[in-house]
Short mmCIF file of C-alpha atoms in Angstrom, two decimals:
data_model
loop_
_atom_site.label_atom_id
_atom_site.label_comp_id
_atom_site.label_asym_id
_atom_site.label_seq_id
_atom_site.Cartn_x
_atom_site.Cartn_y
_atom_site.Cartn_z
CA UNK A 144 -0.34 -82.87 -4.60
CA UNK A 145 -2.12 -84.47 -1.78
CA UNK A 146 -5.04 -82.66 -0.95
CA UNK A 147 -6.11 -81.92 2.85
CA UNK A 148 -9.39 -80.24 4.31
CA UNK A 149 -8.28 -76.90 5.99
CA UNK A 150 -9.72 -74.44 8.55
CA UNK A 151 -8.59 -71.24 8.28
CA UNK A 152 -8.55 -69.26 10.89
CA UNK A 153 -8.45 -64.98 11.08
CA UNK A 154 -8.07 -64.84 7.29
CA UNK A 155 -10.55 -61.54 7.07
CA UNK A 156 -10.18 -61.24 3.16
CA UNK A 157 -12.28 -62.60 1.00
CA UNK A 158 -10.95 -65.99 -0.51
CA UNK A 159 -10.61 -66.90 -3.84
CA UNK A 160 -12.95 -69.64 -4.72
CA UNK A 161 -10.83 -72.54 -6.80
CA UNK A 162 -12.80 -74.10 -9.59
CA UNK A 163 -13.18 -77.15 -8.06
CA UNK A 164 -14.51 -75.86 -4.75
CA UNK A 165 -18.49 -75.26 -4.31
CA UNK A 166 -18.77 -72.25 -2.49
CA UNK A 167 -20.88 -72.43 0.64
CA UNK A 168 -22.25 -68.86 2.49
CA UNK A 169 -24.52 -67.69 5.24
CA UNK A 170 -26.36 -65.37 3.08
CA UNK A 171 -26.68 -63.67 -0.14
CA UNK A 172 -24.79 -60.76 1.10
CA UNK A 173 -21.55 -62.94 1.51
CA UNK A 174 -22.25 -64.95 -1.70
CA UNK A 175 -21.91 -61.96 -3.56
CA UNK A 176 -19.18 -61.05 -1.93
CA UNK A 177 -17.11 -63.69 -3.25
CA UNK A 178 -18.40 -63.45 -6.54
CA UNK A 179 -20.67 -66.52 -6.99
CA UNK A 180 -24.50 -65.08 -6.05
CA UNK A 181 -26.08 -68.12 -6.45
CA UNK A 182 -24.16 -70.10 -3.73
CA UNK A 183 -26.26 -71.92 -1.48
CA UNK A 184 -26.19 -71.57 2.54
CA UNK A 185 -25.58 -75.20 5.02
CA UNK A 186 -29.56 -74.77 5.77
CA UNK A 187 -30.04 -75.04 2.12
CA UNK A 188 -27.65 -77.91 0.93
CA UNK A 189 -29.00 -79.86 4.10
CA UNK A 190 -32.74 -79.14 2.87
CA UNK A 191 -31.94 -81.09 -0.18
CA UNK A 192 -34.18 -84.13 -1.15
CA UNK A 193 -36.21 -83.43 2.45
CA UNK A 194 -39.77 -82.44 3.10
CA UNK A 195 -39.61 -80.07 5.56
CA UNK A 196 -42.66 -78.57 7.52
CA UNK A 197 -42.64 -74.33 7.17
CA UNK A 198 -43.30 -72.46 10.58
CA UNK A 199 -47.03 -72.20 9.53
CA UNK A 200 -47.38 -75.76 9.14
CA UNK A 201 -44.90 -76.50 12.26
CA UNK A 202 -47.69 -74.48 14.15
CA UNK A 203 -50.36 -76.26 13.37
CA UNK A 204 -48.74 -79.69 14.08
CA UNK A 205 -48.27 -78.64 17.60
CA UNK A 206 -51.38 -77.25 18.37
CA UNK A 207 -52.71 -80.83 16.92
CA UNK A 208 -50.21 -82.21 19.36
CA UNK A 209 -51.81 -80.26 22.29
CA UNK A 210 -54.57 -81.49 21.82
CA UNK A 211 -53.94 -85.00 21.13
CA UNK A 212 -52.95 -84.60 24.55
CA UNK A 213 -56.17 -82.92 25.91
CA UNK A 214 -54.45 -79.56 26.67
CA UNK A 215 -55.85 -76.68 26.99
CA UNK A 216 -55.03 -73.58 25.04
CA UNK A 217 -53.44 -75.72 22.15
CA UNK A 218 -51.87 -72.48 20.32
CA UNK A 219 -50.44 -71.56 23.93
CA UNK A 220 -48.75 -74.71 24.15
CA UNK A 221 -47.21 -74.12 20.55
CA UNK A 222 -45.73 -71.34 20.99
CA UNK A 223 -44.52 -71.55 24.90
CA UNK A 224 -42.89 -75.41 24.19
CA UNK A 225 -41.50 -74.81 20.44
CA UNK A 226 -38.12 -73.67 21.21
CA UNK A 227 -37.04 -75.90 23.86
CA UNK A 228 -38.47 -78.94 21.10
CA UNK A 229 -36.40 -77.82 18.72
CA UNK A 230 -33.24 -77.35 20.93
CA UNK A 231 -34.30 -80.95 21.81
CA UNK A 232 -34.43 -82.32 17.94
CA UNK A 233 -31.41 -80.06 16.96
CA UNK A 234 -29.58 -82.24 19.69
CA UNK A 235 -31.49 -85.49 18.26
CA UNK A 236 -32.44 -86.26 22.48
CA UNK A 237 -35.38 -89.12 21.98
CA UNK A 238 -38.70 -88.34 24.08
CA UNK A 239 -37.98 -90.96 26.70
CA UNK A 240 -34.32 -89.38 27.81
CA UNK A 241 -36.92 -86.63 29.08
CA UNK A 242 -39.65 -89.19 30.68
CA UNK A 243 -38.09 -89.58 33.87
CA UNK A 244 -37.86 -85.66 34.51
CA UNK A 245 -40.19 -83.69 31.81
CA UNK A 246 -42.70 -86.01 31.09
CA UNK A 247 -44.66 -83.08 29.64
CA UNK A 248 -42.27 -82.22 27.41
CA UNK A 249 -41.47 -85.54 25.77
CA UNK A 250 -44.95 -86.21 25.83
CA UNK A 251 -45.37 -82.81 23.42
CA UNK A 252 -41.77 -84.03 21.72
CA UNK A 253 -43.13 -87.32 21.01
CA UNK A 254 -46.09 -86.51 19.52
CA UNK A 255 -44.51 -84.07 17.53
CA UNK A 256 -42.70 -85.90 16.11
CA UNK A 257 -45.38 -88.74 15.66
CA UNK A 258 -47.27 -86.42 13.86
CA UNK A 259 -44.59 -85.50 11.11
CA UNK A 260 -44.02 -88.77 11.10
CA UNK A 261 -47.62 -89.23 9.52
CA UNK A 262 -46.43 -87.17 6.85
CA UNK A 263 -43.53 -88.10 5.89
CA UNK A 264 -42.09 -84.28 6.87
CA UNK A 265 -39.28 -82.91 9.21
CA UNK A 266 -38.82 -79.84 11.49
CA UNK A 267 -36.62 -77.74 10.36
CA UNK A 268 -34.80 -78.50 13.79
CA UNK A 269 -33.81 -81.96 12.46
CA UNK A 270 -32.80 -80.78 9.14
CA UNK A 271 -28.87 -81.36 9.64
CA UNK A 272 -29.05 -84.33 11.82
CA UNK A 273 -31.57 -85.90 8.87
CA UNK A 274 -29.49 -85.01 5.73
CA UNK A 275 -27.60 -87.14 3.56
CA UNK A 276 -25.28 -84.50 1.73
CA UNK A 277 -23.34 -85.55 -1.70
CA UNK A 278 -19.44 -85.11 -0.33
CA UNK A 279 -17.59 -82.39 -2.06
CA UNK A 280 -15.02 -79.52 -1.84
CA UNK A 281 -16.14 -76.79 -0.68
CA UNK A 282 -14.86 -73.48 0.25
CA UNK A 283 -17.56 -72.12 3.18
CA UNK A 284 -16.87 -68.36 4.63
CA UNK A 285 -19.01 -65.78 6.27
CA UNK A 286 -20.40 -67.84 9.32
CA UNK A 287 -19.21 -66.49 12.28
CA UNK A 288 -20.07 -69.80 14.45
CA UNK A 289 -20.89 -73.46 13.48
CA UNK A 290 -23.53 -74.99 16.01
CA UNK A 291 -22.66 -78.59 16.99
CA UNK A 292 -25.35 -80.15 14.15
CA UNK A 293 -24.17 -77.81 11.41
CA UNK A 294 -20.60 -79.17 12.26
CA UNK A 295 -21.59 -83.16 12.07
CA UNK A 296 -23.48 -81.89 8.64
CA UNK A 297 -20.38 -79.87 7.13
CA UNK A 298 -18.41 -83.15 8.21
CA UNK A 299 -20.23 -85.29 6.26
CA UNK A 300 -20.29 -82.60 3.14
CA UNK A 301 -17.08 -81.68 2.92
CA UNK A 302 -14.25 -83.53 0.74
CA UNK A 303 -10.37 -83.15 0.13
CA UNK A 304 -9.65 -80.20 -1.05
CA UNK A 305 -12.32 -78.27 1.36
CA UNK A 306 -11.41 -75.62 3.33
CA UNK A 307 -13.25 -73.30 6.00
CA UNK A 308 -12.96 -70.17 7.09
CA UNK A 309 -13.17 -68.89 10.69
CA UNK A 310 -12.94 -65.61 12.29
CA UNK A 311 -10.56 -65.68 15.00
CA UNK A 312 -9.08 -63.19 17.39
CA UNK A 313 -7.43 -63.02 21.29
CA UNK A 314 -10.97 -61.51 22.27
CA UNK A 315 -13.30 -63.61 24.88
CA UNK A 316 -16.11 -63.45 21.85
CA UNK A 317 -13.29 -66.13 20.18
CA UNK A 318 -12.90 -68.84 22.88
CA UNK A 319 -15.91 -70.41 20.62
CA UNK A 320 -13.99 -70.07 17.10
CA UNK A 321 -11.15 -72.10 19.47
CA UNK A 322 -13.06 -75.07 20.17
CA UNK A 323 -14.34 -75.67 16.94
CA UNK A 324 -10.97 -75.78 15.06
CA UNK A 325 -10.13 -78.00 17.89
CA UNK A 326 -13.09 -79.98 17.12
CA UNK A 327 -12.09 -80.33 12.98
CA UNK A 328 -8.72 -81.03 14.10
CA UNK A 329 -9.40 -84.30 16.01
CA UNK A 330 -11.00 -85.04 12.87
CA UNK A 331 -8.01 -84.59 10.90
CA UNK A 332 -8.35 -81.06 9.29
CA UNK A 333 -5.12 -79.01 8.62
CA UNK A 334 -5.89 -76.13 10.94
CA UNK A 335 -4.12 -73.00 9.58
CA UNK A 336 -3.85 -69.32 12.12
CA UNK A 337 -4.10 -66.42 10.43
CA UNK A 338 -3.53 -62.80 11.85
CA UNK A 339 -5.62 -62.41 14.81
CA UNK A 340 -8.46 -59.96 14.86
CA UNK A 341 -7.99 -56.73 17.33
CA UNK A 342 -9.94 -54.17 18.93
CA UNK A 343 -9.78 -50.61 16.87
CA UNK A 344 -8.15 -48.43 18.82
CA UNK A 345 -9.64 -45.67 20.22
CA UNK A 346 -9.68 -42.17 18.65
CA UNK A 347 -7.65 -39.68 20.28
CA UNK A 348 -9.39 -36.36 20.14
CA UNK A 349 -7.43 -33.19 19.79
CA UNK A 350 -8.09 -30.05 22.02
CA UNK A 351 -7.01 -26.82 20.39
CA UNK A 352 -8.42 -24.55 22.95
#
């Protein structure tokens, strides 16, 4: 038998795990759910063999970065610019794409990142672009959406015989769900459509007056 990597689309009952797959959830919730509690999340396989800075640490880099750069109100500056930098290293943009237009902010980026550098660390922002995953099978369920970086990470990860399960319905909230099979198609997934999700419907309340 020739084995294929699936997607799985609308399948809302909880797989059976084959005993070659390595079962991949978001939480521990789901991993009990299908039985194996110690199954590790994407965030986690990705974190493998990588120092990563925690949000403490992460903190303190940027309010060294601040004032590296002779701003004021250092711990300010951490907290206002740290989601937009790690929006920034989740898309792996380099500091001087932003030069021309944000020079502040690849000025923070870049010494950011200059900083970790120094210690041989990452943000957790640049986890999946950074990670070098051992290819396997995997069965992966319970994520309702795969950001573009988790996608280029599970890509790498997963081997024949892997399959992934999406929710999927006719609802707007799905248009997302869509797009990513479409994405894992072009890279030659099987892409299989279960039975769409639907709206309950509403309960129709009796009057016996």
């Amino acid at each position: 038998m020739t084995l294929t990597r699936t997607v799985i689309l609308g399948n809302w009952e909880v797989p059976p795990v084959r005993p070659e797959q390595f079962p991949v959830v978001p939480h521990a919730q789901a991993a009990r759910a299908i039985g194996h509690p110690e199954a590790p999340s994407l965030l986690r396989l990705a974190r493998e063999g990588l120092q990563v800075v925690d949000p403490v640490e992460a903190h303190l880099l940027l309010e060294e970065a601040a004032r590296r750069l002779s701003w004021r109100d250092p711990s300010g500056a951490a907290l206002a610019f740290y989601p937009s930098l790690q929006e920034l290293m989740r898309a792996g943009v380099p500091p001087f794409v932003l030069r021309p237009l944000k020079l502040r902010l690849a000025q923070f980026l870049e010494t950011y990142l200059a900083l970790l550098d120094e210690r041989g660390s990452l943000d957790e922002a640049q986890v999946f672009g950074r990670a070098s995953p051992r290819p396997r099978p995997i069965l992966l369920w319970g994520y309702p959406l795969l950001p573009p970086s988790e996608l280029e990470f599970l890509e790498r990860l997963a081997a024949q015989g892997s399959e992934v399960y999406l929710p999927w319905g006719k609802e707007p909230a799905f248009t997302r769900t869509q797009a990513i099979a479409h994405w894992f198609q072009q890279r030659g997934w099987q892409v299989i459509q279960g039975p769409a999700w639907s709206p309950p419907k509403p309960v129709e309340v009796l009057s016996f007056s």
